Short mmCIF file of C-alpha atoms and ligand atoms in Angstrom, two decimals:
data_model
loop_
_atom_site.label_atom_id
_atom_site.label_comp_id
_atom_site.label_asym_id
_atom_site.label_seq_id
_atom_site.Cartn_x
_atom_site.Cartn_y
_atom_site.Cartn_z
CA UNK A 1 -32.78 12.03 -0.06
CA UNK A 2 -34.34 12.99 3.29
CA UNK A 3 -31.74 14.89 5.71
CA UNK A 4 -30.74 13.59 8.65
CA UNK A 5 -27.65 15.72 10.29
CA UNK A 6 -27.31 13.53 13.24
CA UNK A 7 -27.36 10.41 12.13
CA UNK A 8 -23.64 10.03 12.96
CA UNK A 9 -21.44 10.67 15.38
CA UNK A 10 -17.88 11.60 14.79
CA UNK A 11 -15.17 12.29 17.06
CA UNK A 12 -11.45 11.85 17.24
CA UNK A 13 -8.88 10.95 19.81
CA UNK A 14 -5.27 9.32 20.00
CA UNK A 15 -5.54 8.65 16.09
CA UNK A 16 -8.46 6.85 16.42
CA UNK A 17 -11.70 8.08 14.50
CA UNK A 18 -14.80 6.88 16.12
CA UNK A 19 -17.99 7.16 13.89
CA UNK A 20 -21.14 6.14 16.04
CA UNK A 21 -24.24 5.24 14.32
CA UNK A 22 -26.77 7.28 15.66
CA UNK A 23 -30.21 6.53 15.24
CA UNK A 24 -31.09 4.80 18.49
CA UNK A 25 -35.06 4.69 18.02
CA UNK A 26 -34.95 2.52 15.22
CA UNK A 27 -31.83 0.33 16.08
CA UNK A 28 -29.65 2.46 14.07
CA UNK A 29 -31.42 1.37 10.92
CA UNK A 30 -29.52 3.00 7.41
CA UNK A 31 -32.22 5.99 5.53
CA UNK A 32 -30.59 7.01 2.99
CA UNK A 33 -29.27 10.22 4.74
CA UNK A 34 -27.65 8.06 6.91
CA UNK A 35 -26.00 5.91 4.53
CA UNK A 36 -24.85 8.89 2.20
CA UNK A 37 -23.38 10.79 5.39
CA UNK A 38 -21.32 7.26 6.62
CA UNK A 39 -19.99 6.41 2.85
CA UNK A 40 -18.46 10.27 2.82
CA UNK A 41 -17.12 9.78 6.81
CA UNK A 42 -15.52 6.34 5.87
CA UNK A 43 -13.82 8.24 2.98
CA UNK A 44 -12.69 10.77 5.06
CA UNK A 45 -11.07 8.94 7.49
CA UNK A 46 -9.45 6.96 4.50
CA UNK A 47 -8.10 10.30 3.20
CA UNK A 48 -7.03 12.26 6.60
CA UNK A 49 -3.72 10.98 7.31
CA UNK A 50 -3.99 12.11 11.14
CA UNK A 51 -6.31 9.03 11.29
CA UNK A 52 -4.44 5.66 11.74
CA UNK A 53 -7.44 3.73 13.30
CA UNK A 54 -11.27 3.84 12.45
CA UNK A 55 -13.68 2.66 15.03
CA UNK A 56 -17.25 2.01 14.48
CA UNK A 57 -19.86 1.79 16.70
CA UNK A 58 -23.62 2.30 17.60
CA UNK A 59 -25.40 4.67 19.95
CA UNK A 60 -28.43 2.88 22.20
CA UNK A 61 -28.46 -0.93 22.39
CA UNK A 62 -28.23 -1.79 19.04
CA UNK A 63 -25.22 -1.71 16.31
CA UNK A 64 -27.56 -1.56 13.24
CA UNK A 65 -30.64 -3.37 12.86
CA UNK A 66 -29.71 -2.90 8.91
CA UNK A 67 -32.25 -1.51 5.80
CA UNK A 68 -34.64 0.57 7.23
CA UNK A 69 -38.02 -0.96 6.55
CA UNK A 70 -40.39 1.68 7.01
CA UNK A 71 -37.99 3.70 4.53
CA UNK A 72 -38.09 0.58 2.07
CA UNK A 73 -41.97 0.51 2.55
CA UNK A 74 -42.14 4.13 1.46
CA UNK A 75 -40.53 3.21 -1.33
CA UNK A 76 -43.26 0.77 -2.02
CA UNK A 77 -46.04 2.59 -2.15
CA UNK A 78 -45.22 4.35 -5.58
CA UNK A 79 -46.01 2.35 -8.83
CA UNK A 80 -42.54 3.07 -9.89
CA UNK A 81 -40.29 -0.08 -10.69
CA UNK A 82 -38.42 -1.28 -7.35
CA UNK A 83 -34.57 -2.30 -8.60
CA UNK A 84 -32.73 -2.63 -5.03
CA UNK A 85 -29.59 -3.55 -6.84
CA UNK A 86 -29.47 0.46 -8.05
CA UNK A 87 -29.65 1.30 -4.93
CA UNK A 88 -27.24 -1.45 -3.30
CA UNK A 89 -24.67 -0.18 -5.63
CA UNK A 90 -25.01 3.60 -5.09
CA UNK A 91 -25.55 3.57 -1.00
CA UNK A 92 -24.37 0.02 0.26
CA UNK A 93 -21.37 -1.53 -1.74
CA UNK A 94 -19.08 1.67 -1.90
CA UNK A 95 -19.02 1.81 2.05
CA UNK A 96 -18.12 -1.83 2.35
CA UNK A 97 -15.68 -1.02 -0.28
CA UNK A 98 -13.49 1.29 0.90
CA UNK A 99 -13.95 -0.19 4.38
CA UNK A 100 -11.94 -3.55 2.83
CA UNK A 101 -9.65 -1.48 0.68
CA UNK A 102 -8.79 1.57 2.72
CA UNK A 103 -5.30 0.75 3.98
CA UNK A 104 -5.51 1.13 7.80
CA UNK A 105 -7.22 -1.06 10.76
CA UNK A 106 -11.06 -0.97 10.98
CA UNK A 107 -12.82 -1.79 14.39
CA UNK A 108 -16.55 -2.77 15.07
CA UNK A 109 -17.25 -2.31 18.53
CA UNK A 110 -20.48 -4.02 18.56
CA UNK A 111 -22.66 -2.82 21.42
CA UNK A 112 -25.78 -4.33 20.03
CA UNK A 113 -27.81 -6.44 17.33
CA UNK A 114 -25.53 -6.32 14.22
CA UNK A 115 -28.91 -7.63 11.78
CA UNK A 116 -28.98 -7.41 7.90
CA UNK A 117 -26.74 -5.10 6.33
CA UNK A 118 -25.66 -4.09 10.02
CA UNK A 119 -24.41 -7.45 10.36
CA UNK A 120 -22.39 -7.10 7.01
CA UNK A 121 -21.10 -3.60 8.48
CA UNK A 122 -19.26 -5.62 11.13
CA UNK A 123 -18.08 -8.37 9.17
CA UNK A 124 -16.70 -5.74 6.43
CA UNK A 125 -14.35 -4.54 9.74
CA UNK A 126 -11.14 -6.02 10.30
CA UNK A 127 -11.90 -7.36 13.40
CA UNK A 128 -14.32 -7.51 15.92
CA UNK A 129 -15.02 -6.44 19.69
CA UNK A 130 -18.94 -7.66 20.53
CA UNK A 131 -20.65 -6.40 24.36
CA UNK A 132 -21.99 -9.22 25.77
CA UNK A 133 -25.53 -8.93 25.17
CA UNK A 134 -24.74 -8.37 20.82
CA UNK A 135 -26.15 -11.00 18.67
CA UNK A 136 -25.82 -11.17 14.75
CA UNK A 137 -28.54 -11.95 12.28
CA UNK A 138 -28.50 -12.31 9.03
CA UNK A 139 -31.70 -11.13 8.96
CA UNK A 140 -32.15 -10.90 4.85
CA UNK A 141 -34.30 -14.01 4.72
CA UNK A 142 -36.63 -12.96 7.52
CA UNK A 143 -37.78 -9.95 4.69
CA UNK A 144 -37.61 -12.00 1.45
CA UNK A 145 -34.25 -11.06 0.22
CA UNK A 146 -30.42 -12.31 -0.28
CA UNK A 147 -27.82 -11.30 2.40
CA UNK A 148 -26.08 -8.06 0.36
CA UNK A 149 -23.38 -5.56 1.56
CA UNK A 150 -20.87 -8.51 1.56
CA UNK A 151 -22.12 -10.68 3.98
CA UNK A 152 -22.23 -13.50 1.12
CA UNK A 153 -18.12 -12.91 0.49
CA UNK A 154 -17.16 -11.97 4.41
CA UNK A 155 -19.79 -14.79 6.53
CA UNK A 156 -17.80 -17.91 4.52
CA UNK A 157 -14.37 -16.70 5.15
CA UNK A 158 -15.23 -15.72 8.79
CA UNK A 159 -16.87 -18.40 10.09
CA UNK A 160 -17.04 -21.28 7.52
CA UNK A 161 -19.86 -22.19 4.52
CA UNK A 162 -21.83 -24.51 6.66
CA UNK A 163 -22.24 -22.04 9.57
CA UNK A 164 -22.60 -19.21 6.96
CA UNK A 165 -25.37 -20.71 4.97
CA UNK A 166 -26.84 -21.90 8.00
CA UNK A 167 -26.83 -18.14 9.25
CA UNK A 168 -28.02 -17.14 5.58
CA UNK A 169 -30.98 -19.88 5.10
CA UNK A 170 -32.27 -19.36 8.55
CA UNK A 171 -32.00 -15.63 9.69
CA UNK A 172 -30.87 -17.01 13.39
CA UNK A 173 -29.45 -14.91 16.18
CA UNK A 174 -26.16 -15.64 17.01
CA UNK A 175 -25.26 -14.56 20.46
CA UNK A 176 -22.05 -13.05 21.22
CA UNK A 177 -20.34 -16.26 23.06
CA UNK A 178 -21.51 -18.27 19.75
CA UNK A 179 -20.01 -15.53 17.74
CA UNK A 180 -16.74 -15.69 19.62
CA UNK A 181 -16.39 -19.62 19.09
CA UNK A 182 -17.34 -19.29 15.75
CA UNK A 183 -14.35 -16.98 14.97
CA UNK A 184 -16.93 -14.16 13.90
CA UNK A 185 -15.87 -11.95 16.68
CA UNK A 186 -12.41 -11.50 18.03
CA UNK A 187 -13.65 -10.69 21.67
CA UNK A 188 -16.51 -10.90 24.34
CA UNK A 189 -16.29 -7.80 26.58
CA UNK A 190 -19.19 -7.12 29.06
CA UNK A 191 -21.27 -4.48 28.15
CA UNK A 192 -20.59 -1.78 30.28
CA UNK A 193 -16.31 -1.79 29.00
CA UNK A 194 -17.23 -2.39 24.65
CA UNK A 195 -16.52 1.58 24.80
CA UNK A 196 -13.48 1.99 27.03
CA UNK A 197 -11.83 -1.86 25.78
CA UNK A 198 -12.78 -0.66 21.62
CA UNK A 199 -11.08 2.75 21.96
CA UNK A 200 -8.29 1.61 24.40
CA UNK A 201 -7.35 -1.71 21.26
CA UNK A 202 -8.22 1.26 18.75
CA UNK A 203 -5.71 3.48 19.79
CA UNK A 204 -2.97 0.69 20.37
CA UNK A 205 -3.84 -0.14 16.65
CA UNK A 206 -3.33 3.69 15.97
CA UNK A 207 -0.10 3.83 17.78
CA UNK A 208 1.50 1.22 15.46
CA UNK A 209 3.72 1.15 12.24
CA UNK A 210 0.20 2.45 10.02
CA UNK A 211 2.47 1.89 6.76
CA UNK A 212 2.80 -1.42 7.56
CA UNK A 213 -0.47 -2.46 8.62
CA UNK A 214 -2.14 -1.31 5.46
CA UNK A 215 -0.04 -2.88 3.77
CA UNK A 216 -0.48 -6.56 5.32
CA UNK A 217 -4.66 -5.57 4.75
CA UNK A 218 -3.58 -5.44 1.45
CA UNK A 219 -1.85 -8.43 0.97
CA UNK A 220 -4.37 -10.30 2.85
CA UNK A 221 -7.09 -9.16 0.59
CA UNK A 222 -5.02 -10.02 -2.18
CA UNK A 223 -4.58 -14.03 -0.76
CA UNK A 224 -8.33 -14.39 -1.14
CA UNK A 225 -7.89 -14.81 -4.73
CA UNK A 226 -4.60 -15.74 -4.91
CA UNK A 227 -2.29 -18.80 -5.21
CA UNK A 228 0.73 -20.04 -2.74
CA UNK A 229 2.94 -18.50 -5.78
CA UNK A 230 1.68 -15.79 -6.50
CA UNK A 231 1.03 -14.27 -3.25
CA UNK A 232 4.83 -15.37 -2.19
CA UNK A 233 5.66 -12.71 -5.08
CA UNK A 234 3.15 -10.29 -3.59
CA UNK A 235 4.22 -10.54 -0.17
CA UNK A 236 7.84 -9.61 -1.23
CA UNK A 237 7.00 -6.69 -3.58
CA UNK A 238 4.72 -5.53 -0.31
CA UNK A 239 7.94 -6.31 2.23
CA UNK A 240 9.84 -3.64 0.20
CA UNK A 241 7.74 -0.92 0.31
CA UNK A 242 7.58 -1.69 4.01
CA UNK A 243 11.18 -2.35 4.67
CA UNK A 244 11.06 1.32 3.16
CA UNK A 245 9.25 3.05 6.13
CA UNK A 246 10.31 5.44 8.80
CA UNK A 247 8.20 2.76 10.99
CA UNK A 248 10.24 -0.41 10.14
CA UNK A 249 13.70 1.43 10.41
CA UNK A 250 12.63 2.57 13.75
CA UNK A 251 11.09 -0.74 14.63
CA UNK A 252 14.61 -2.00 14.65
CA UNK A 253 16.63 0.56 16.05
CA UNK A 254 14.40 0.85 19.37
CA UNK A 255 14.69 -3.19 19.83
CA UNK A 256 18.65 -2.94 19.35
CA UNK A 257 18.25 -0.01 21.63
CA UNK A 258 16.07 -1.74 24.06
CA UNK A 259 13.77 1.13 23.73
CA UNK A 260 10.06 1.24 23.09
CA UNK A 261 9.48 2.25 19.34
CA UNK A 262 8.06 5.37 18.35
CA UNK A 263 5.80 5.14 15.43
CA UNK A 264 4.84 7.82 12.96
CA UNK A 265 2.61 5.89 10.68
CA UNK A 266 4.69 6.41 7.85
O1 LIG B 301 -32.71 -1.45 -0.14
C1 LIG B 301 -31.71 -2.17 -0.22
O2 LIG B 301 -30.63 -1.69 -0.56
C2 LIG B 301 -31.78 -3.61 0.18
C3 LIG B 301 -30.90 -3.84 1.30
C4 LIG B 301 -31.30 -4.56 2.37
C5 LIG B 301 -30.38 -4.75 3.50
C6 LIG B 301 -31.03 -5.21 4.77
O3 LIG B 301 -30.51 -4.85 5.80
S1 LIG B 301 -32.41 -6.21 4.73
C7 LIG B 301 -32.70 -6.57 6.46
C8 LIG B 301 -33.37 -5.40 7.17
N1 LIG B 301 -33.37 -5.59 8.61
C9 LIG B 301 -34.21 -6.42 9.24
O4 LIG B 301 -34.97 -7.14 8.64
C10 LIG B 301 -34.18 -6.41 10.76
C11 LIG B 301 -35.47 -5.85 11.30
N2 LIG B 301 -35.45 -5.73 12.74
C12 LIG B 301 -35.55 -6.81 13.56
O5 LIG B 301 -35.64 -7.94 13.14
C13 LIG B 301 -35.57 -6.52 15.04
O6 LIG B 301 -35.85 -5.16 15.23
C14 LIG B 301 -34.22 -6.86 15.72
C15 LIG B 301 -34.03 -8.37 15.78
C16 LIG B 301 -33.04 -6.21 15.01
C17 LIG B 301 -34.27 -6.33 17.19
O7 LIG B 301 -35.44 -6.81 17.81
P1 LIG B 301 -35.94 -6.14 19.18
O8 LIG B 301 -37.10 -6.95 19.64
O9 LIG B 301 -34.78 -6.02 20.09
O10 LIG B 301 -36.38 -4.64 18.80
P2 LIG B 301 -37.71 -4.18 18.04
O11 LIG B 301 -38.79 -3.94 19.04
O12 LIG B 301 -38.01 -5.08 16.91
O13 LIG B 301 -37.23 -2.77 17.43
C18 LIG B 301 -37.19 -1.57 18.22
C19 LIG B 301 -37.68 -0.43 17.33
O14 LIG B 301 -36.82 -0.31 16.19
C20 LIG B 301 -39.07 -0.72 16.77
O15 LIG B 301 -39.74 0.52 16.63
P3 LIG B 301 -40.90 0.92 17.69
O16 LIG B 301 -41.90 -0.20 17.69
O17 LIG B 301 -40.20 1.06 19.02
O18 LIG B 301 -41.43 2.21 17.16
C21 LIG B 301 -38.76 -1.28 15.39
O19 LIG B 301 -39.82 -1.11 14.46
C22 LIG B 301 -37.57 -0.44 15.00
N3 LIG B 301 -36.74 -1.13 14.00
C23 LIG B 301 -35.94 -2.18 14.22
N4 LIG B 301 -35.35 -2.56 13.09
C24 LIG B 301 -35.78 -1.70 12.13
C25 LIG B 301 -36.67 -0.79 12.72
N5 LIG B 301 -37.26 0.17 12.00
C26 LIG B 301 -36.96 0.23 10.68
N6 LIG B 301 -36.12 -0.62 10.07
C27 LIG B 301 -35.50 -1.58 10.75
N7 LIG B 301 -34.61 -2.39 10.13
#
């Protein structure tokens, strides 16, 4: 694995951790320094309980342009047996992962082209704040390959299967205003505000009952495969740990009080 200290950026404020992707002369394209150092951040910020909103990001004018090609083409030029699955499964799928499972709200703040397995970055956020000038691309078919890192699970559910395969079968850029009436992005900011508008929705998201927001990411996650039944049962099992919560007990008081709430996340 080369090295590559700088590949990421990582900062926190107002319970928000920002990661920025940080390799601006290739688009922010994943080596696999970069991809090892993001998979141990996003774990982090899953662990640290000081952090109640993650934010992701690029640096330059792209979000991530996706695989690394030159990287890929290195890999090439030994005799030894190519098996991308291996390394989809050691570098890509456990950051998409714990991005869906980890139980607090996850941000893209897409400044750029999202392409490839940058594209499935964003879509494996929560939501979605795009700069004007960001475009998506499913750019697996332009290179001879399947979309991977989610995009095949997330792109259907987001936007539809006819829009998603037509993404998938044609590699297409999808501008941002596209992407908003799509339903692939939650919001169109112009460029020069993405950083100010992410960070000032981050930390609102940070600022709110944590407990309970993990917990409706989990029950959402859970109605993907569920039925009407079932995830009745599953909402009410979820309800009481929330109904549990310094957060919800507070939540009540302050309305009654006609006060704003002050939440602690747990
Ligand atoms: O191994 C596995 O696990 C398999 C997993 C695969 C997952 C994948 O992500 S496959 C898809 C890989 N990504 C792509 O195919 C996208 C390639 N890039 C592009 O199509 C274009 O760069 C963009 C549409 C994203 C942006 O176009 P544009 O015209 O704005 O910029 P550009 O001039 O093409 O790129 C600027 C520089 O970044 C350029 O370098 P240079 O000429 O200034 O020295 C370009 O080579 C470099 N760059 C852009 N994308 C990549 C890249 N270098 C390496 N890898 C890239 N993905």
């Amino acid at each position: 694995m080369s090295s590559d200290e700088h590949s990421l950026l990582i900062a926190d404020e107002s319970g928000v951790r920002t990661i920025t992707l940080n390799r601006p002369e290739v688009l922010n394209a994943f080596n696999d320094a970069m991809l090892a150092a993001l998979s141990k951040a996003v774990r982090e910020a899953d662990k640290d309980k000081s952090v109640r909103c993650l934010l992701i990001t690029g640096a330059g004018r792209a979000f991530s342009s996706g695989q690394d090609l030159a990287d890929m083409r290195e890999r090439y030029a030994s005799d030894a047996p190519i098996e991308l699955g291996g390394h989809l499964r050691k570098y890509y799928n456990p950051i998409v992962a714990k991005l869906r499972s980890m139980e607090k709200p996850v941000l893209a703040g897409v400044n750029g082209v999202a392409a490839g397995a940058g594209c499935s970055l964003a879509l494996a956020c929560d939501m979605r704040m795009a700069a004007e000038s960001a475009s998506f691309i499913e750019a697996f078919v332009n290179v001879g390959l399947v979309p991977d890192s989610g995009s095949t699970f997330m792109l259907p559910r987001l936007v539809g299967v006819a829009r998603a395969m037509e993404m998938a079968f044609t590699g297409r850029k999808v501008k941002s205003d596209e992407a908003l009436r799509m339903g692939l992005v939650n919001r169109v900011v112009p460029d020069d505000e993405l950083a100010s508008s992410a960070m000032q929705l981050a930390a609102k998201l940070a600022s709110l009952p944590t407990q309970a927001i993990g917990l409706t990411k989990r029950a959402m996650n859970a109605a993907w495969n569920a039925d009407l039944v079932d995830q009745l049962d599953y909402e009410a099992m979820l309800q009481t740990t929330a109904g549990q919560s310094h957060d919800h007990r507070e939540g009540v008081v302050a309305f009654l009080e006609k006060r704003p709430p002050v939440f602690k996340g747990e």
